[in-house]
């Protein structure tokens, strides 16, 4: 095979390569077009999506607009109004500056651009596909710019294979738009998907008002003020108390000089500021804005401009850490103590509290005293909803006792077993509910007072997609209006829990990334129900209850792992113990 000669790539191929760097998914197109609108000094932006942005992305603004000649230039690579001299690269003050985004987007879509300068009434309309302009017209138009990108990746079908499901792509776009809206309070954002409202954020006087519009005013009212200044560096914003923690990082928004960014070190610094108030698998709610001289931050790190590099990263991390620590000291933050009801604020496997005999779920009440004399035998024996029976303990032997009111200890002639009572019960409930689902929907409990829920825009899109599955599990959601829905019923097993927190936790748990093979939505949601209905750690059990539980566990198909993949049993060999102690056989 002979070496090929060096040659200049044709423009259409160069544009496709640039598109591969800038346009990863529909959210990438939304980001670039909205940032252009903001740089054009708009006061309102409307984003319309169809089929998660794959069929259509339309961004309309009321910014300064472009003349006919400027529209032509905007479709060329490295043409921009945001840089004039080399010195401008050292102090970027705009969101976009490379001059690659629009031509890169046009290279992989069927596009149209309509723009009219402020003060004019005649605009320029350009249509084309694959980066080539097919038509240019002068038409009557309002001031501002509208860009339409249709049939994303129509000429690069291999890229379509890497697209995720519609709900995942919509959620990604809405989370990105939420972050941009949190960074620009002075702009009114409207977003629709398939003609239905998906996100609305009117101009806001304060960050708390904007968070209220996006995530709910009840949650916004609980956030703590953050304010710290150190010379040219300043940190401001709002963070949640530990009780508002989440199971993922979706509600951590970091804004640097008006630009939402992803910065691993800053995120980790924020999380460390919460230690030891949060469990390792919990993350804070936070919207933090960092202001520093533009020459102190490099936004020219990546074509998508999502990452930044600081000239003095340790100094930036230090002010962020201290600012958040100060905010957490504004209120009394107490470590949950054993015997207090904290099931609503802690991980499902760690909560301490009594359990509801009828529902099998946690109650908001102090735990039962741990002395055997104070236990409630009659109530406890009804925990597993079955009449007394002869228990078979063939697999895990006979019950020895309970350790720390958390682990069931049992033994055979050859081994000693330590079983985590929470995850063991979770496995039993999961397989029992799975079998019940084959006969029809699970039993549900009507709420005495239906509760309106304000979900984040990305969460609302996912929950709407899951409606059928959730109804099979016993949830009933009605009256969708944008990101608001009315919760009318919950699974009967979970009726003792706070409904709003339940839905929030469900969305976090089901949407949490998992390693390995994808788990069906039904199994993930069912695992959530089983986990929240299962007995908790630090719950004293009667010997009969322990025997019943390990017998039921022995009858399951997967007795050694809970539905989330956590181990249930630890075992010790009596032979090894005898050998270590020098005992004869």
CSV table of C-alpha atoms in Angstrom, one decimal, residues 195-483:
chain,number,residue,atom,x,y,z
A,195,UNK,CA,-45.5,21.6,20.9
A,196,UNK,CA,-46.0,21.3,24.7
A,197,UNK,CA,-44.4,23.6,27.3
A,198,UNK,CA,-41.3,22.0,28.8
A,199,UNK,CA,-39.6,24.8,30.6
A,200,UNK,CA,-40.5,28.4,31.5
A,201,UNK,CA,-38.3,30.9,33.3
A,202,UNK,CA,-39.6,34.6,33.3
A,203,UNK,CA,-37.1,37.3,34.0
A,204,UNK,CA,-36.2,37.1,37.7
A,205,UNK,CA,-35.1,39.7,40.3
A,206,UNK,CA,-33.0,37.2,42.2
A,207,UNK,CA,-31.4,33.8,41.9
A,208,UNK,CA,-33.8,32.4,44.5
A,209,UNK,CA,-36.8,33.5,42.3
A,210,UNK,CA,-35.2,31.9,39.2
A,211,UNK,CA,-34.6,28.6,41.1
A,212,UNK,CA,-38.2,28.7,42.3
A,213,UNK,CA,-39.5,29.0,38.8
A,214,UNK,CA,-37.3,26.0,37.7
A,215,UNK,CA,-37.1,23.7,40.7
A,216,UNK,CA,-40.1,24.8,42.8
A,217,UNK,CA,-40.5,27.7,45.3
A,218,UNK,CA,-40.7,25.4,48.3
A,219,UNK,CA,-37.2,24.0,47.7
A,220,UNK,CA,-35.9,27.5,46.7
A,221,UNK,CA,-37.1,28.9,50.1
A,222,UNK,CA,-34.9,26.3,52.0
A,223,UNK,CA,-31.6,27.2,50.3
A,224,UNK,CA,-28.8,29.0,52.1
A,225,UNK,CA,-27.2,32.2,51.0
A,226,UNK,CA,-23.6,32.0,49.9
A,227,UNK,CA,-21.5,35.2,49.7
A,228,UNK,CA,-17.7,35.6,49.9
A,229,UNK,CA,-15.3,38.0,48.3
A,230,UNK,CA,-11.5,37.9,48.2
A,231,UNK,CA,-9.9,40.6,46.2
A,232,UNK,CA,-11.0,40.2,42.6
A,233,UNK,CA,-12.5,36.8,43.3
A,234,UNK,CA,-16.1,36.5,44.4
A,235,UNK,CA,-18.5,33.6,45.1
A,236,UNK,CA,-22.2,34.0,45.5
A,237,UNK,CA,-25.3,31.8,45.1
A,238,UNK,CA,-27.4,29.4,47.0
A,239,UNK,CA,-26.8,25.9,48.5
A,240,UNK,CA,-29.1,23.4,50.0
A,241,UNK,CA,-28.9,22.2,53.6
A,242,UNK,CA,-27.8,18.5,53.9
A,243,UNK,CA,-31.5,17.5,54.3
A,244,UNK,CA,-32.0,18.5,50.6
A,245,UNK,CA,-29.3,16.2,49.3
A,246,UNK,CA,-29.7,14.3,46.0
A,247,UNK,CA,-28.6,11.0,44.7
A,248,UNK,CA,-26.8,12.5,41.7
A,249,UNK,CA,-25.1,15.7,40.6
A,250,UNK,CA,-27.8,17.1,38.4
A,251,UNK,CA,-28.6,20.0,40.7
A,252,UNK,CA,-25.0,21.2,41.1
A,253,UNK,CA,-24.7,24.2,38.8
A,254,UNK,CA,-21.4,26.1,38.7
A,255,UNK,CA,-21.3,29.4,36.8
A,256,UNK,CA,-18.0,31.1,35.9
A,257,UNK,CA,-18.3,34.7,34.6
A,258,UNK,CA,-21.9,34.0,33.4
A,259,UNK,CA,-20.9,30.6,31.7
A,260,UNK,CA,-22.2,27.3,33.2
A,261,UNK,CA,-19.2,25.0,33.3
A,262,UNK,CA,-18.2,21.5,34.2
A,263,UNK,CA,-15.1,21.5,36.4
A,264,UNK,CA,-14.2,18.3,38.3
A,265,UNK,CA,-12.1,20.1,40.9
A,266,UNK,CA,-14.7,22.7,41.7
A,267,UNK,CA,-17.4,20.1,42.0
A,268,UNK,CA,-15.2,18.0,44.3
A,269,UNK,CA,-14.4,21.1,46.4
A,270,UNK,CA,-18.1,21.8,46.8
A,271,UNK,CA,-18.8,18.2,47.9
A,272,UNK,CA,-15.8,18.2,50.3
A,273,UNK,CA,-17.2,21.3,52.0
A,274,UNK,CA,-20.3,19.3,53.0
A,275,UNK,CA,-18.3,16.4,54.6
A,276,UNK,CA,-19.1,14.8,56.9
A,277,UNK,CA,-22.7,16.0,56.6
A,278,UNK,CA,-23.5,13.9,53.5
A,279,UNK,CA,-23.1,10.2,52.8
A,280,UNK,CA,-20.7,9.3,50.1
A,281,UNK,CA,-23.5,8.5,47.6
A,282,UNK,CA,-25.3,11.8,48.2
A,283,UNK,CA,-24.7,15.2,46.6
A,284,UNK,CA,-25.7,18.7,47.5
A,285,UNK,CA,-28.1,21.1,45.7
A,286,UNK,CA,-26.1,24.1,44.7
A,287,UNK,CA,-26.1,27.0,42.3
A,288,UNK,CA,-22.9,29.0,42.7
A,289,UNK,CA,-21.6,31.9,40.6
A,290,UNK,CA,-17.9,32.7,40.5
A,291,UNK,CA,-16.8,36.1,39.3
A,292,UNK,CA,-13.1,36.8,38.5
A,293,UNK,CA,-11.2,38.9,36.0
A,294,UNK,CA,-11.5,37.3,32.5
A,295,UNK,CA,-7.7,37.1,32.1
A,296,UNK,CA,-7.7,34.7,35.1
A,297,UNK,CA,-9.7,32.0,33.4
A,298,UNK,CA,-9.1,30.3,30.1
A,299,UNK,CA,-12.4,29.2,28.3
A,300,UNK,CA,-10.5,28.2,25.2
A,301,UNK,CA,-9.9,24.7,26.4
A,302,UNK,CA,-12.4,22.7,24.4
A,303,UNK,CA,-14.5,23.4,21.3
A,304,UNK,CA,-17.8,23.0,23.3
A,305,UNK,CA,-16.5,25.6,25.8
A,306,UNK,CA,-17.9,23.5,28.7
A,307,UNK,CA,-14.6,23.2,30.5
A,308,UNK,CA,-12.4,26.1,31.8
A,309,UNK,CA,-8.9,26.4,33.2
A,310,UNK,CA,-8.0,28.8,36.0
A,311,UNK,CA,-4.7,30.6,36.3
A,312,UNK,CA,-4.8,30.1,40.1
A,313,UNK,CA,-7.0,27.0,40.6
A,314,UNK,CA,-6.1,26.6,44.3
A,315,UNK,CA,-7.1,30.1,45.1
A,316,UNK,CA,-10.5,29.6,43.4
A,317,UNK,CA,-11.1,26.3,45.2
A,318,UNK,CA,-10.2,27.8,48.5
A,319,UNK,CA,-12.7,30.7,48.3
A,320,UNK,CA,-15.4,28.3,47.1
A,321,UNK,CA,-14.7,25.9,50.0
A,322,UNK,CA,-14.8,28.6,52.6
A,323,UNK,CA,-17.9,30.3,51.2
A,324,UNK,CA,-19.9,27.0,51.3
A,325,UNK,CA,-18.6,26.2,54.8
A,326,UNK,CA,-19.7,29.6,56.0
A,327,UNK,CA,-23.2,29.1,54.5
A,328,UNK,CA,-23.6,25.7,56.2
A,329,UNK,CA,-22.9,27.4,59.6
A,330,UNK,CA,-25.8,29.7,59.1
A,331,UNK,CA,-28.1,27.1,60.6
A,332,UNK,CA,-27.6,24.4,63.2
A,333,UNK,CA,-26.5,21.3,61.4
A,334,UNK,CA,-26.6,18.3,63.6
A,335,UNK,CA,-25.4,14.8,62.8
A,336,UNK,CA,-28.4,12.4,62.9
A,337,UNK,CA,-28.3,10.3,66.0
A,338,UNK,CA,-29.3,6.8,66.5
A,339,UNK,CA,-33.0,6.6,67.5
A,340,UNK,CA,-34.0,9.7,65.6
A,341,UNK,CA,-36.3,9.5,62.6
A,342,UNK,CA,-34.1,10.6,59.6
A,343,UNK,CA,-35.4,8.2,57.0
A,344,UNK,CA,-36.5,11.2,54.9
A,345,UNK,CA,-33.0,12.7,54.7
A,346,UNK,CA,-30.7,9.8,54.6
A,347,UNK,CA,-30.0,6.9,52.3
A,348,UNK,CA,-32.7,4.2,52.2
A,349,UNK,CA,-30.4,1.6,53.7
A,350,UNK,CA,-29.2,3.7,56.5
A,351,UNK,CA,-32.3,5.2,58.0
A,352,UNK,CA,-33.2,4.8,61.6
A,353,UNK,CA,-36.8,4.6,62.6
A,354,UNK,CA,-39.7,2.4,63.4
A,355,UNK,CA,-41.7,0.8,60.7
A,356,UNK,CA,-45.3,0.9,59.8
A,357,UNK,CA,-46.8,-2.5,60.5
A,358,UNK,CA,-49.5,-2.1,57.8
A,359,UNK,CA,-47.3,-0.7,55.0
A,360,UNK,CA,-43.9,-2.2,55.7
A,361,UNK,CA,-42.4,1.3,55.2
A,362,UNK,CA,-40.7,3.7,57.6
A,363,UNK,CA,-42.7,6.1,59.8
A,364,UNK,CA,-41.7,9.5,60.9
A,365,UNK,CA,-41.4,8.5,64.5
A,366,UNK,CA,-38.6,7.6,67.0
A,367,UNK,CA,-37.3,4.1,66.8
A,368,UNK,CA,-38.5,1.5,69.2
A,369,UNK,CA,-36.4,1.1,72.3
A,370,UNK,CA,-33.8,-1.6,71.9
A,371,UNK,CA,-34.4,-3.5,75.1
A,372,UNK,CA,-36.3,-6.8,74.6
A,373,UNK,CA,-38.8,-5.8,77.3
A,374,UNK,CA,-40.0,-2.7,75.3
A,375,UNK,CA,-40.6,-4.4,72.0
A,376,UNK,CA,-44.1,-4.9,70.6
A,377,UNK,CA,-44.4,-8.7,69.8
A,378,UNK,CA,-47.9,-8.7,68.5
A,379,UNK,CA,-47.2,-5.8,66.1
A,380,UNK,CA,-43.8,-7.0,65.1
A,381,UNK,CA,-45.0,-10.5,64.2
A,382,UNK,CA,-47.4,-9.0,61.6
A,383,UNK,CA,-44.4,-7.3,59.8
A,384,UNK,CA,-44.2,-9.8,57.0
A,385,UNK,CA,-48.0,-10.1,56.4
A,386,UNK,CA,-48.1,-13.9,56.9
A,387,UNK,CA,-49.6,-16.2,59.5
A,388,UNK,CA,-47.3,-18.1,61.8
A,389,UNK,CA,-45.8,-21.2,60.2
A,390,UNK,CA,-43.0,-23.7,60.5
A,391,UNK,CA,-39.9,-22.0,59.2
A,392,UNK,CA,-37.4,-23.8,57.1
A,393,UNK,CA,-33.8,-22.6,57.6
A,394,UNK,CA,-32.1,-25.1,55.3
A,395,UNK,CA,-29.8,-22.6,53.5
A,396,UNK,CA,-28.8,-20.2,56.3
A,397,UNK,CA,-29.2,-22.4,59.3
A,398,UNK,CA,-30.8,-21.4,62.6
A,399,UNK,CA,-31.0,-17.9,63.9
A,400,UNK,CA,-28.4,-17.1,66.6
A,401,UNK,CA,-29.5,-13.5,67.2
A,402,UNK,CA,-29.3,-9.9,65.9
A,403,UNK,CA,-26.2,-7.7,65.9
A,404,UNK,CA,-26.5,-4.0,66.3
A,405,UNK,CA,-30.2,-4.3,65.4
A,406,UNK,CA,-29.0,-4.4,61.8
A,407,UNK,CA,-27.5,-7.8,61.0
A,408,UNK,CA,-29.2,-11.2,61.5
A,409,UNK,CA,-26.7,-13.8,62.7
A,410,UNK,CA,-27.4,-17.5,61.9
A,411,UNK,CA,-25.3,-20.6,61.8
A,412,UNK,CA,-25.2,-24.2,60.4
A,413,UNK,CA,-22.8,-26.9,61.5
A,414,UNK,CA,-20.2,-25.6,59.0
A,415,UNK,CA,-20.7,-21.8,58.7
A,416,UNK,CA,-21.8,-18.6,60.4
A,417,UNK,CA,-23.8,-16.1,58.4
A,418,UNK,CA,-24.2,-12.4,58.8
A,419,UNK,CA,-27.3,-11.1,56.8
A,420,UNK,CA,-28.1,-7.4,56.3
A,421,UNK,CA,-31.7,-7.3,57.3
A,422,UNK,CA,-32.6,-4.3,55.1
A,423,UNK,CA,-31.2,-5.7,51.8
A,424,UNK,CA,-32.4,-9.2,52.6
A,425,UNK,CA,-36.0,-7.9,53.0
A,426,UNK,CA,-35.5,-5.8,49.9
A,427,UNK,CA,-34.7,-8.9,47.9
A,428,UNK,CA,-37.7,-10.7,49.3
A,429,UNK,CA,-40.1,-7.8,48.6
A,430,UNK,CA,-38.7,-7.3,45.1
A,431,UNK,CA,-39.3,-10.9,44.0
A,432,UNK,CA,-42.7,-11.0,45.7
A,433,UNK,CA,-43.8,-7.7,44.0
A,434,UNK,CA,-42.4,-8.9,40.6
A,435,UNK,CA,-44.6,-12.0,40.9
A,436,UNK,CA,-47.6,-9.9,41.9
A,437,UNK,CA,-47.1,-7.6,38.9
A,438,UNK,CA,-47.7,-10.6,36.5
A,439,UNK,CA,-51.3,-10.7,37.8
A,440,UNK,CA,-51.9,-6.9,37.4
A,441,UNK,CA,-51.0,-3.5,38.8
A,442,UNK,CA,-49.8,-3.3,42.4
A,443,UNK,CA,-52.1,-2.1,45.1
A,444,UNK,CA,-52.2,1.7,45.5
A,445,UNK,CA,-53.3,4.0,48.3
A,446,UNK,CA,-55.2,7.2,47.5
A,447,UNK,CA,-53.8,10.3,49.1
A,448,UNK,CA,-56.2,12.0,51.4
A,449,UNK,CA,-55.0,15.3,50.0
A,450,UNK,CA,-53.6,15.0,46.4
A,451,UNK,CA,-50.2,16.8,46.2
A,452,UNK,CA,-49.0,19.1,43.4
A,453,UNK,CA,-45.4,18.3,42.6
A,454,UNK,CA,-43.0,20.8,40.9
A,455,UNK,CA,-40.4,18.8,39.1
A,456,UNK,CA,-37.3,20.1,37.3
A,457,UNK,CA,-37.9,20.3,33.6
A,458,UNK,CA,-35.6,17.4,32.9
A,459,UNK,CA,-37.2,15.3,35.6
A,460,UNK,CA,-40.7,16.1,34.3
A,461,UNK,CA,-39.8,14.8,30.8
A,462,UNK,CA,-38.6,11.6,32.2
A,463,UNK,CA,-41.5,11.1,34.6
A,464,UNK,CA,-44.0,11.6,31.8
A,465,UNK,CA,-42.2,8.9,29.8
A,466,UNK,CA,-42.4,6.6,32.7
A,467,UNK,CA,-46.1,7.2,33.5
A,468,UNK,CA,-47.3,3.8,32.3
A,469,UNK,CA,-44.7,1.9,34.3
A,470,UNK,CA,-45.3,4.0,37.5
A,471,UNK,CA,-49.1,3.4,37.3
A,472,UNK,CA,-48.4,-0.4,37.2
A,473,UNK,CA,-46.4,0.1,40.5
A,474,UNK,CA,-49.3,1.9,42.2
A,475,UNK,CA,-48.4,5.6,41.5
A,476,UNK,CA,-51.1,7.8,39.9
A,477,UNK,CA,-50.1,11.1,38.3
A,478,UNK,CA,-52.6,13.4,36.8
A,479,UNK,CA,-53.0,17.0,35.5
A,480,UNK,CA,-49.7,17.6,33.8
A,481,UNK,CA,-49.0,21.3,33.3
A,482,UNK,CA,-45.4,21.9,32.1
A,483,UNK,CA,-43.2,20.6,34.9
